[in-house]
Amino acid sequence: MKHLIISLFIITWSCHTFAQSKKEVKQHKIKASAVTVTENGKTINENKIIYDAKGNEVEVTDYNKEGQIKAVHKLKYNSEGDEIEDFQYDASNKLIEKKITKYNMLGEKTEEIFYDASDKIIKKHVYTYDSKGLKTERKTLDAEGKIISVKKHIYVK
């Protein structure tokens, strides 16, 4: 079990280490990036990201293990640089899902609403924060507004 936890930590850490920050993308004027994997002499695309001039990811393409497009996310941001829309398309450019994110006056994420291709609500995440601005919970609600799950955030000082 200990080895599993350490392995997961290393994998998570390495993914964050190799990803470019928004600041680096903007500073180096990077317009796009891609990740490929070479195994047994075969190179396969893993993902491709296109950035805007502010360093925001505006299009993210994910590939399956065969190197074919699995999903394409097209993203939009508000003036503060917060993601407000994520449209997910399949390999044939058909809309699969839409996510709209809302923020409060403090810039804290308050809601994520997920819609299907016919613009019907699938689910909703509702976030709450304490007086210090720390996220305390995320409630997931179904299309009818019934709570499906609650994820609590606990902080130890």
Short mmCIF file of N, CA and C in Angstrom, two decimals:
data_model
loop_
_atom_site.label_atom_id
_atom_site.label_comp_id
_atom_site.label_asym_id
_atom_site.label_seq_id
_atom_site.Cartn_x
_atom_site.Cartn_y
_atom_site.Cartn_z
N MET A 1 0.84 -1.20 0.00
CA MET A 1 0.00 0.00 0.00
C MET A 1 0.87 1.25 0.00
N LYS A 2 1.94 1.21 0.81
CA LYS A 2 2.84 2.35 0.89
C LYS A 2 3.47 2.62 -0.48
N HIS A 3 3.84 1.56 -1.19
CA HIS A 3 4.45 1.71 -2.51
C HIS A 3 3.46 2.31 -3.51
N LEU A 4 2.19 1.92 -3.39
CA LEU A 4 1.17 2.46 -4.26
C LEU A 4 1.01 3.96 -4.05
N ILE A 5 0.96 4.39 -2.81
CA ILE A 5 0.83 5.81 -2.49
C ILE A 5 2.03 6.59 -3.01
N ILE A 6 3.22 6.06 -2.81
CA ILE A 6 4.43 6.73 -3.28
C ILE A 6 4.43 6.81 -4.81
N SER A 7 4.02 5.74 -5.46
CA SER A 7 3.97 5.72 -6.93
C SER A 7 2.98 6.76 -7.45
N LEU A 8 1.81 6.82 -6.84
CA LEU A 8 0.81 7.82 -7.26
C LEU A 8 1.32 9.24 -7.06
N PHE A 9 2.03 9.47 -5.94
CA PHE A 9 2.59 10.80 -5.69
C PHE A 9 3.61 11.16 -6.77
N ILE A 10 4.47 10.23 -7.12
CA ILE A 10 5.51 10.50 -8.12
C ILE A 10 4.88 10.77 -9.49
N ILE A 11 3.88 9.99 -9.86
CA ILE A 11 3.21 10.21 -11.14
C ILE A 11 2.54 11.57 -11.16
N THR A 12 1.81 11.92 -10.10
CA THR A 12 1.15 13.23 -10.02
C THR A 12 2.16 14.35 -10.06
N TRP A 13 3.25 14.22 -9.31
CA TRP A 13 4.27 15.25 -9.26
C TRP A 13 4.91 15.43 -10.63
N SER A 14 5.20 14.33 -11.32
CA SER A 14 5.87 14.43 -12.61
C SER A 14 4.97 15.09 -13.64
N CYS A 15 3.67 14.81 -13.60
CA CYS A 15 2.74 15.44 -14.53
C CYS A 15 2.71 16.95 -14.33
N HIS A 16 2.71 17.40 -13.08
CA HIS A 16 2.69 18.83 -12.81
C HIS A 16 4.03 19.48 -13.15
N THR A 17 5.11 18.74 -12.98
CA THR A 17 6.44 19.28 -13.25
C THR A 17 6.62 19.57 -14.73
N PHE A 18 6.12 18.69 -15.59
CA PHE A 18 6.35 18.84 -17.01
C PHE A 18 5.32 19.73 -17.70
N ALA A 19 4.22 20.03 -17.07
CA ALA A 19 3.22 20.92 -17.64
C ALA A 19 3.71 22.35 -17.56
N GLN A 20 3.40 23.13 -18.57
CA GLN A 20 3.81 24.52 -18.59
C GLN A 20 2.80 25.37 -17.84
N SER A 21 3.31 26.30 -17.06
CA SER A 21 2.41 27.21 -16.36
C SER A 21 1.93 28.28 -17.33
N LYS A 22 0.83 28.91 -16.98
CA LYS A 22 0.28 29.98 -17.81
C LYS A 22 1.31 31.09 -17.98
N LYS A 23 2.04 31.39 -16.90
CA LYS A 23 3.08 32.43 -16.93
C LYS A 23 4.18 32.08 -17.93
N GLU A 24 4.64 30.82 -17.90
CA GLU A 24 5.69 30.39 -18.82
C GLU A 24 5.22 30.41 -20.26
N VAL A 25 4.00 29.98 -20.51
CA VAL A 25 3.44 29.97 -21.86
C VAL A 25 3.40 31.39 -22.41
N LYS A 26 2.93 32.33 -21.58
CA LYS A 26 2.85 33.73 -22.00
C LYS A 26 4.24 34.32 -22.20
N GLN A 27 5.13 34.09 -21.25
CA GLN A 27 6.48 34.64 -21.29
C GLN A 27 7.25 34.18 -22.54
N HIS A 28 7.12 32.91 -22.89
CA HIS A 28 7.84 32.36 -24.03
C HIS A 28 7.04 32.41 -25.33
N LYS A 29 5.86 33.03 -25.27
CA LYS A 29 4.98 33.19 -26.44
C LYS A 29 4.69 31.85 -27.12
N ILE A 30 4.41 30.84 -26.29
CA ILE A 30 4.09 29.51 -26.81
C ILE A 30 2.67 29.53 -27.34
N LYS A 31 2.49 29.06 -28.57
CA LYS A 31 1.17 29.03 -29.18
C LYS A 31 0.51 27.66 -29.07
N ALA A 32 1.35 26.61 -28.96
CA ALA A 32 0.81 25.26 -28.86
C ALA A 32 1.85 24.35 -28.24
N SER A 33 1.38 23.23 -27.68
CA SER A 33 2.28 22.20 -27.16
C SER A 33 1.65 20.85 -27.41
N ALA A 34 2.50 19.83 -27.42
CA ALA A 34 2.00 18.47 -27.63
C ALA A 34 2.81 17.51 -26.79
N VAL A 35 2.18 16.41 -26.43
CA VAL A 35 2.86 15.34 -25.70
C VAL A 35 2.70 14.07 -26.52
N THR A 36 3.82 13.39 -26.76
CA THR A 36 3.78 12.11 -27.45
C THR A 36 4.45 11.06 -26.59
N VAL A 37 4.11 9.81 -26.85
CA VAL A 37 4.72 8.68 -26.15
C VAL A 37 5.28 7.75 -27.22
N THR A 38 6.54 7.33 -27.03
CA THR A 38 7.14 6.37 -27.94
C THR A 38 7.36 5.06 -27.19
N GLU A 39 6.72 4.02 -27.69
CA GLU A 39 6.84 2.68 -27.11
C GLU A 39 7.03 1.69 -28.24
N ASN A 40 8.00 0.81 -28.08
CA ASN A 40 8.27 -0.23 -29.08
C ASN A 40 8.45 0.35 -30.47
N GLY A 41 9.10 1.52 -30.54
CA GLY A 41 9.39 2.14 -31.83
C GLY A 41 8.22 2.87 -32.46
N LYS A 42 7.10 2.95 -31.78
CA LYS A 42 5.91 3.62 -32.33
C LYS A 42 5.62 4.86 -31.50
N THR A 43 5.48 6.01 -32.16
CA THR A 43 5.17 7.26 -31.48
C THR A 43 3.68 7.55 -31.61
N ILE A 44 3.07 7.82 -30.45
CA ILE A 44 1.62 8.06 -30.41
C ILE A 44 1.37 9.39 -29.71
N ASN A 45 0.45 10.18 -30.28
CA ASN A 45 0.05 11.43 -29.65
C ASN A 45 -0.70 11.12 -28.36
N GLU A 46 -0.43 11.93 -27.32
CA GLU A 46 -1.15 11.80 -26.06
C GLU A 46 -2.11 12.97 -25.89
N ASN A 47 -1.60 14.18 -26.13
CA ASN A 47 -2.48 15.36 -26.13
C ASN A 47 -1.82 16.51 -26.88
N LYS A 48 -2.65 17.49 -27.21
CA LYS A 48 -2.19 18.70 -27.89
C LYS A 48 -2.95 19.86 -27.27
N ILE A 49 -2.24 20.97 -27.01
CA ILE A 49 -2.88 22.14 -26.39
C ILE A 49 -2.56 23.37 -27.23
N ILE A 50 -3.58 24.18 -27.48
CA ILE A 50 -3.42 25.46 -28.16
C ILE A 50 -3.71 26.55 -27.15
N TYR A 51 -2.85 27.58 -27.13
CA TYR A 51 -2.94 28.66 -26.14
C TYR A 51 -3.30 29.98 -26.82
N ASP A 52 -3.95 30.87 -26.05
CA ASP A 52 -4.16 32.24 -26.52
C ASP A 52 -2.98 33.10 -26.09
N ALA A 53 -3.01 34.39 -26.42
CA ALA A 53 -1.90 35.30 -26.11
C ALA A 53 -1.70 35.50 -24.61
N LYS A 54 -2.72 35.21 -23.81
CA LYS A 54 -2.61 35.37 -22.35
C LYS A 54 -2.11 34.09 -21.67
N GLY A 55 -1.84 33.05 -22.44
CA GLY A 55 -1.36 31.79 -21.87
C GLY A 55 -2.46 30.84 -21.46
N ASN A 56 -3.70 31.16 -21.79
CA ASN A 56 -4.83 30.28 -21.46
C ASN A 56 -4.93 29.15 -22.48
N GLU A 57 -5.28 27.96 -22.01
CA GLU A 57 -5.55 26.84 -22.90
C GLU A 57 -6.90 27.09 -23.56
N VAL A 58 -6.92 27.22 -24.88
CA VAL A 58 -8.19 27.47 -25.56
C VAL A 58 -8.70 26.24 -26.30
N GLU A 59 -7.80 25.28 -26.55
CA GLU A 59 -8.22 24.02 -27.15
C GLU A 59 -7.28 22.91 -26.68
N VAL A 60 -7.89 21.85 -26.14
CA VAL A 60 -7.12 20.71 -25.65
C VAL A 60 -7.64 19.47 -26.36
N THR A 61 -6.75 18.78 -27.05
CA THR A 61 -7.11 17.55 -27.75
C THR A 61 -6.49 16.37 -27.03
N ASP A 62 -7.32 15.42 -26.62
CA ASP A 62 -6.85 14.19 -25.97
C ASP A 62 -6.97 13.05 -26.96
N TYR A 63 -5.96 12.17 -26.95
CA TYR A 63 -5.93 11.04 -27.86
C TYR A 63 -6.04 9.74 -27.07
N ASN A 64 -6.56 8.68 -27.70
CA ASN A 64 -6.64 7.37 -27.06
C ASN A 64 -5.30 6.65 -27.20
N LYS A 65 -5.21 5.43 -26.73
CA LYS A 65 -3.95 4.67 -26.74
C LYS A 65 -3.48 4.32 -28.14
N GLU A 66 -4.38 4.41 -29.12
CA GLU A 66 -4.01 4.15 -30.50
C GLU A 66 -3.57 5.43 -31.21
N GLY A 67 -3.65 6.56 -30.50
CA GLY A 67 -3.24 7.83 -31.10
C GLY A 67 -4.32 8.54 -31.88
N GLN A 68 -5.56 8.08 -31.73
CA GLN A 68 -6.68 8.73 -32.42
C GLN A 68 -7.39 9.67 -31.46
N ILE A 69 -8.00 10.70 -32.00
CA ILE A 69 -8.66 11.70 -31.16
C ILE A 69 -9.76 11.05 -30.32
N LYS A 70 -9.68 11.31 -29.01
CA LYS A 70 -10.69 10.83 -28.06
C LYS A 70 -11.68 11.95 -27.77
N ALA A 71 -11.17 13.16 -27.50
CA ALA A 71 -12.02 14.30 -27.17
C ALA A 71 -11.27 15.60 -27.44
N VAL A 72 -12.03 16.63 -27.76
CA VAL A 72 -11.49 17.97 -27.94
C VAL A 72 -12.27 18.91 -27.04
N HIS A 73 -11.53 19.65 -26.20
CA HIS A 73 -12.15 20.64 -25.32
C HIS A 73 -11.84 22.03 -25.87
N LYS A 74 -12.87 22.86 -26.05
CA LYS A 74 -12.70 24.25 -26.45
C LYS A 74 -13.13 25.10 -25.27
N LEU A 75 -12.21 25.96 -24.81
CA LEU A 75 -12.39 26.69 -23.56
C LEU A 75 -12.48 28.20 -23.77
N LYS A 76 -13.25 28.86 -22.89
CA LYS A 76 -13.36 30.32 -22.89
C LYS A 76 -13.12 30.81 -21.47
N TYR A 77 -12.63 32.05 -21.35
CA TYR A 77 -12.25 32.63 -20.06
C TYR A 77 -12.87 34.00 -19.88
N ASN A 78 -13.03 34.40 -18.60
CA ASN A 78 -13.50 35.76 -18.31
C ASN A 78 -12.29 36.71 -18.29
N SER A 79 -12.52 37.98 -18.03
CA SER A 79 -11.43 38.97 -18.05
C SER A 79 -10.39 38.74 -16.96
N GLU A 80 -10.73 37.99 -15.91
CA GLU A 80 -9.77 37.68 -14.85
C GLU A 80 -8.95 36.44 -15.17
N GLY A 81 -9.24 35.78 -16.30
CA GLY A 81 -8.51 34.58 -16.68
C GLY A 81 -9.08 33.30 -16.11
N ASP A 82 -10.31 33.36 -15.58
CA ASP A 82 -10.97 32.18 -15.03
C ASP A 82 -11.75 31.47 -16.14
N GLU A 83 -11.66 30.16 -16.18
CA GLU A 83 -12.40 29.39 -17.18
C GLU A 83 -13.89 29.53 -16.91
N ILE A 84 -14.65 29.88 -17.95
CA ILE A 84 -16.10 30.02 -17.80
C ILE A 84 -16.88 29.04 -18.67
N GLU A 85 -16.27 28.55 -19.76
CA GLU A 85 -16.94 27.60 -20.63
C GLU A 85 -15.97 26.53 -21.08
N ASP A 86 -16.46 25.29 -21.14
CA ASP A 86 -15.69 24.16 -21.66
C ASP A 86 -16.65 23.33 -22.50
N PHE A 87 -16.43 23.36 -23.81
CA PHE A 87 -17.24 22.58 -24.73
C PHE A 87 -16.43 21.35 -25.12
N GLN A 88 -16.98 20.15 -24.87
CA GLN A 88 -16.27 18.92 -25.20
C GLN A 88 -16.89 18.29 -26.44
N TYR A 89 -16.03 17.98 -27.43
CA TYR A 89 -16.45 17.38 -28.68
C TYR A 89 -15.81 16.01 -28.84
N ASP A 90 -16.46 15.13 -29.62
CA ASP A 90 -15.87 13.83 -29.90
C ASP A 90 -14.97 13.93 -31.13
N ALA A 91 -14.48 12.79 -31.60
CA ALA A 91 -13.54 12.77 -32.73
C ALA A 91 -14.15 13.30 -34.02
N SER A 92 -15.46 13.22 -34.16
CA SER A 92 -16.12 13.72 -35.38
C SER A 92 -16.64 15.15 -35.20
N ASN A 93 -16.14 15.85 -34.17
CA ASN A 93 -16.48 17.25 -33.89
C ASN A 93 -17.95 17.43 -33.49
N LYS A 94 -18.53 16.39 -32.90
CA LYS A 94 -19.90 16.46 -32.41
C LYS A 94 -19.86 16.83 -30.93
N LEU A 95 -20.66 17.82 -30.54
CA LEU A 95 -20.71 18.25 -29.15
C LEU A 95 -21.19 17.11 -28.27
N ILE A 96 -20.40 16.83 -27.21
CA ILE A 96 -20.76 15.78 -26.25
C ILE A 96 -21.31 16.41 -24.97
N GLU A 97 -20.59 17.41 -24.47
CA GLU A 97 -20.92 18.00 -23.18
C GLU A 97 -20.45 19.44 -23.13
N LYS A 98 -21.19 20.23 -22.35
CA LYS A 98 -20.84 21.64 -22.14
C LYS A 98 -20.80 21.88 -20.65
N LYS A 99 -19.75 22.58 -20.19
CA LYS A 99 -19.65 22.93 -18.77
C LYS A 99 -19.56 24.45 -18.67
N ILE A 100 -20.44 25.04 -17.87
CA ILE A 100 -20.43 26.48 -17.61
C ILE A 100 -20.03 26.67 -16.15
N THR A 101 -19.02 27.52 -15.92
CA THR A 101 -18.53 27.75 -14.57
C THR A 101 -18.85 29.18 -14.16
N LYS A 102 -19.35 29.32 -12.91
CA LYS A 102 -19.70 30.64 -12.38
C LYS A 102 -18.83 30.95 -11.17
N TYR A 103 -18.58 32.24 -10.94
CA TYR A 103 -17.72 32.70 -9.85
C TYR A 103 -18.45 33.79 -9.07
N ASN A 104 -18.08 33.95 -7.79
CA ASN A 104 -18.64 35.04 -6.99
C ASN A 104 -17.77 36.29 -7.13
N MET A 105 -18.10 37.34 -6.41
CA MET A 105 -17.39 38.62 -6.51
C MET A 105 -15.93 38.51 -6.02
N LEU A 106 -15.61 37.49 -5.25
CA LEU A 106 -14.25 37.29 -4.75
C LEU A 106 -13.41 36.43 -5.71
N GLY A 107 -14.03 36.02 -6.82
CA GLY A 107 -13.33 35.19 -7.79
C GLY A 107 -13.32 33.72 -7.43
N GLU A 108 -14.15 33.32 -6.46
CA GLU A 108 -14.22 31.92 -6.05
C GLU A 108 -15.24 31.19 -6.93
N LYS A 109 -14.88 30.00 -7.37
CA LYS A 109 -15.78 29.19 -8.18
C LYS A 109 -16.97 28.79 -7.33
N THR A 110 -18.18 29.08 -7.79
CA THR A 110 -19.38 28.75 -7.03
C THR A 110 -20.20 27.63 -7.65
N GLU A 111 -20.15 27.52 -8.98
CA GLU A 111 -20.96 26.50 -9.66
C GLU A 111 -20.27 26.03 -10.93
N GLU A 112 -20.46 24.75 -11.21
CA GLU A 112 -20.14 24.17 -12.52
C GLU A 112 -21.40 23.44 -12.95
N ILE A 113 -21.95 23.85 -14.08
CA ILE A 113 -23.18 23.24 -14.58
C ILE A 113 -22.83 22.48 -15.86
N PHE A 114 -23.17 21.18 -15.88
CA PHE A 114 -22.85 20.32 -17.00
C PHE A 114 -24.11 20.07 -17.82
N TYR A 115 -24.01 20.27 -19.15
CA TYR A 115 -25.13 20.07 -20.06
C TYR A 115 -24.77 18.99 -21.07
N ASP A 116 -25.78 18.28 -21.56
CA ASP A 116 -25.54 17.33 -22.64
C ASP A 116 -25.62 18.07 -23.98
N ALA A 117 -25.52 17.32 -25.07
CA ALA A 117 -25.51 17.92 -26.40
C ALA A 117 -26.82 18.63 -26.74
N SER A 118 -27.92 18.23 -26.11
CA SER A 118 -29.21 18.88 -26.38
C SER A 118 -29.52 19.99 -25.38
N ASP A 119 -28.49 20.44 -24.66
CA ASP A 119 -28.58 21.56 -23.73
C ASP A 119 -29.43 21.29 -22.49
N LYS A 120 -29.52 20.01 -22.11
CA LYS A 120 -30.22 19.63 -20.89
C LYS A 120 -29.18 19.45 -19.78
N ILE A 121 -29.53 19.92 -18.59
CA ILE A 121 -28.60 19.79 -17.46
C ILE A 121 -28.41 18.31 -17.11
N ILE A 122 -27.13 17.93 -16.98
CA ILE A 122 -26.78 16.57 -16.57
C ILE A 122 -26.57 16.54 -15.06
N LYS A 123 -25.74 17.48 -14.60
CA LYS A 123 -25.42 17.58 -13.18
C LYS A 123 -24.88 18.97 -12.90
N LYS A 124 -24.72 19.23 -11.61
CA LYS A 124 -24.21 20.53 -11.17
C LYS A 124 -23.31 20.33 -9.96
N HIS A 125 -22.18 21.06 -9.94
CA HIS A 125 -21.34 21.11 -8.74
C HIS A 125 -21.55 22.47 -8.10
N VAL A 126 -21.78 22.49 -6.81
CA VAL A 126 -21.94 23.74 -6.06
C VAL A 126 -20.86 23.78 -4.99
N TYR A 127 -20.09 24.87 -4.97
CA TYR A 127 -18.96 25.00 -4.05
C TYR A 127 -19.29 25.98 -2.93
N THR A 128 -18.82 25.68 -1.71
CA THR A 128 -18.94 26.61 -0.59
C THR A 128 -17.56 26.82 0.02
N TYR A 129 -17.41 27.98 0.65
CA TYR A 129 -16.13 28.42 1.21
C TYR A 129 -16.33 28.91 2.63
N ASP A 130 -15.26 28.88 3.42
CA ASP A 130 -15.34 29.44 4.77
C ASP A 130 -14.99 30.93 4.73
N SER A 131 -14.96 31.58 5.88
CA SER A 131 -14.71 33.03 5.95
C SER A 131 -13.31 33.41 5.49
N LYS A 132 -12.38 32.45 5.45
CA LYS A 132 -11.02 32.71 4.99
C LYS A 132 -10.85 32.47 3.49
N GLY A 133 -11.94 32.07 2.83
CA GLY A 133 -11.88 31.80 1.40
C GLY A 133 -11.41 30.40 1.06
N LEU A 134 -11.33 29.52 2.04
CA LEU A 134 -10.94 28.14 1.79
C LEU A 134 -12.17 27.32 1.41
N LYS A 135 -12.03 26.51 0.36
CA LYS A 135 -13.14 25.67 -0.10
C LYS A 135 -13.46 24.66 1.00
N THR A 136 -14.75 24.57 1.37
CA THR A 136 -15.15 23.64 2.42
C THR A 136 -15.89 22.42 1.88
N GLU A 137 -16.62 22.59 0.78
CA GLU A 137 -17.30 21.43 0.21
C GLU A 137 -17.69 21.66 -1.24
N ARG A 138 -17.90 20.52 -1.91
CA ARG A 138 -18.45 20.51 -3.26
C ARG A 138 -19.61 19.53 -3.27
N LYS A 139 -20.79 20.07 -3.51
CA LYS A 139 -21.98 19.22 -3.63
C LYS A 139 -22.21 18.93 -5.11
N THR A 140 -22.52 17.68 -5.41
CA THR A 140 -22.89 17.30 -6.77
C THR A 140 -24.37 17.00 -6.77
N LEU A 141 -25.09 17.67 -7.66
CA LEU A 141 -26.54 17.51 -7.77
C LEU A 141 -26.88 16.94 -9.13
N ASP A 142 -27.93 16.13 -9.19
CA ASP A 142 -28.37 15.59 -10.47
C ASP A 142 -29.22 16.63 -11.21
N ALA A 143 -29.77 16.24 -12.36
CA ALA A 143 -30.54 17.16 -13.19
C ALA A 143 -31.76 17.73 -12.48
N GLU A 144 -32.30 17.00 -11.51
CA GLU A 144 -33.49 17.47 -10.76
C GLU A 144 -33.12 18.27 -9.52
N GLY A 145 -31.83 18.41 -9.25
CA GLY A 145 -31.39 19.17 -8.09
C GLY A 145 -31.21 18.33 -6.83
N LYS A 146 -31.30 17.01 -6.96
CA LYS A 146 -31.11 16.10 -5.83
C LYS A 146 -29.61 15.89 -5.60
N ILE A 147 -29.20 15.95 -4.34
CA ILE A 147 -27.78 15.79 -4.01
C ILE A 147 -27.36 14.35 -4.25
N ILE A 148 -26.33 14.19 -5.08
CA ILE A 148 -25.77 12.87 -5.39
C ILE A 148 -24.62 12.56 -4.44
N SER A 149 -23.76 13.57 -4.23
CA SER A 149 -22.61 13.38 -3.34
C SER A 149 -22.16 14.71 -2.77
N VAL A 150 -21.42 14.62 -1.67
CA VAL A 150 -20.83 15.80 -1.03
C VAL A 150 -19.38 15.48 -0.74
N LYS A 151 -18.50 16.34 -1.24
CA LYS A 151 -17.06 16.19 -0.99
C LYS A 151 -16.65 17.29 -0.03
N LYS A 152 -16.15 16.88 1.13
CA LYS A 152 -15.75 17.83 2.19
C LYS A 152 -14.25 18.09 2.10
N HIS A 153 -13.87 19.35 2.33
CA HIS A 153 -12.46 19.75 2.41
C HIS A 153 -12.17 20.14 3.85
N ILE A 154 -11.20 19.47 4.45
CA ILE A 154 -10.84 19.73 5.84
C ILE A 154 -9.38 20.17 5.88
N TYR A 155 -9.10 21.22 6.61
CA TYR A 155 -7.77 21.78 6.69
C TYR A 155 -7.23 21.64 8.11
N VAL A 156 -6.01 21.21 8.24
CA VAL A 156 -5.37 21.04 9.54
C VAL A 156 -4.21 22.01 9.62
N LYS A 157 -4.17 22.78 10.72
CA LYS A 157 -3.09 23.76 10.90
C LYS A 157 -2.16 23.31 11.99
#
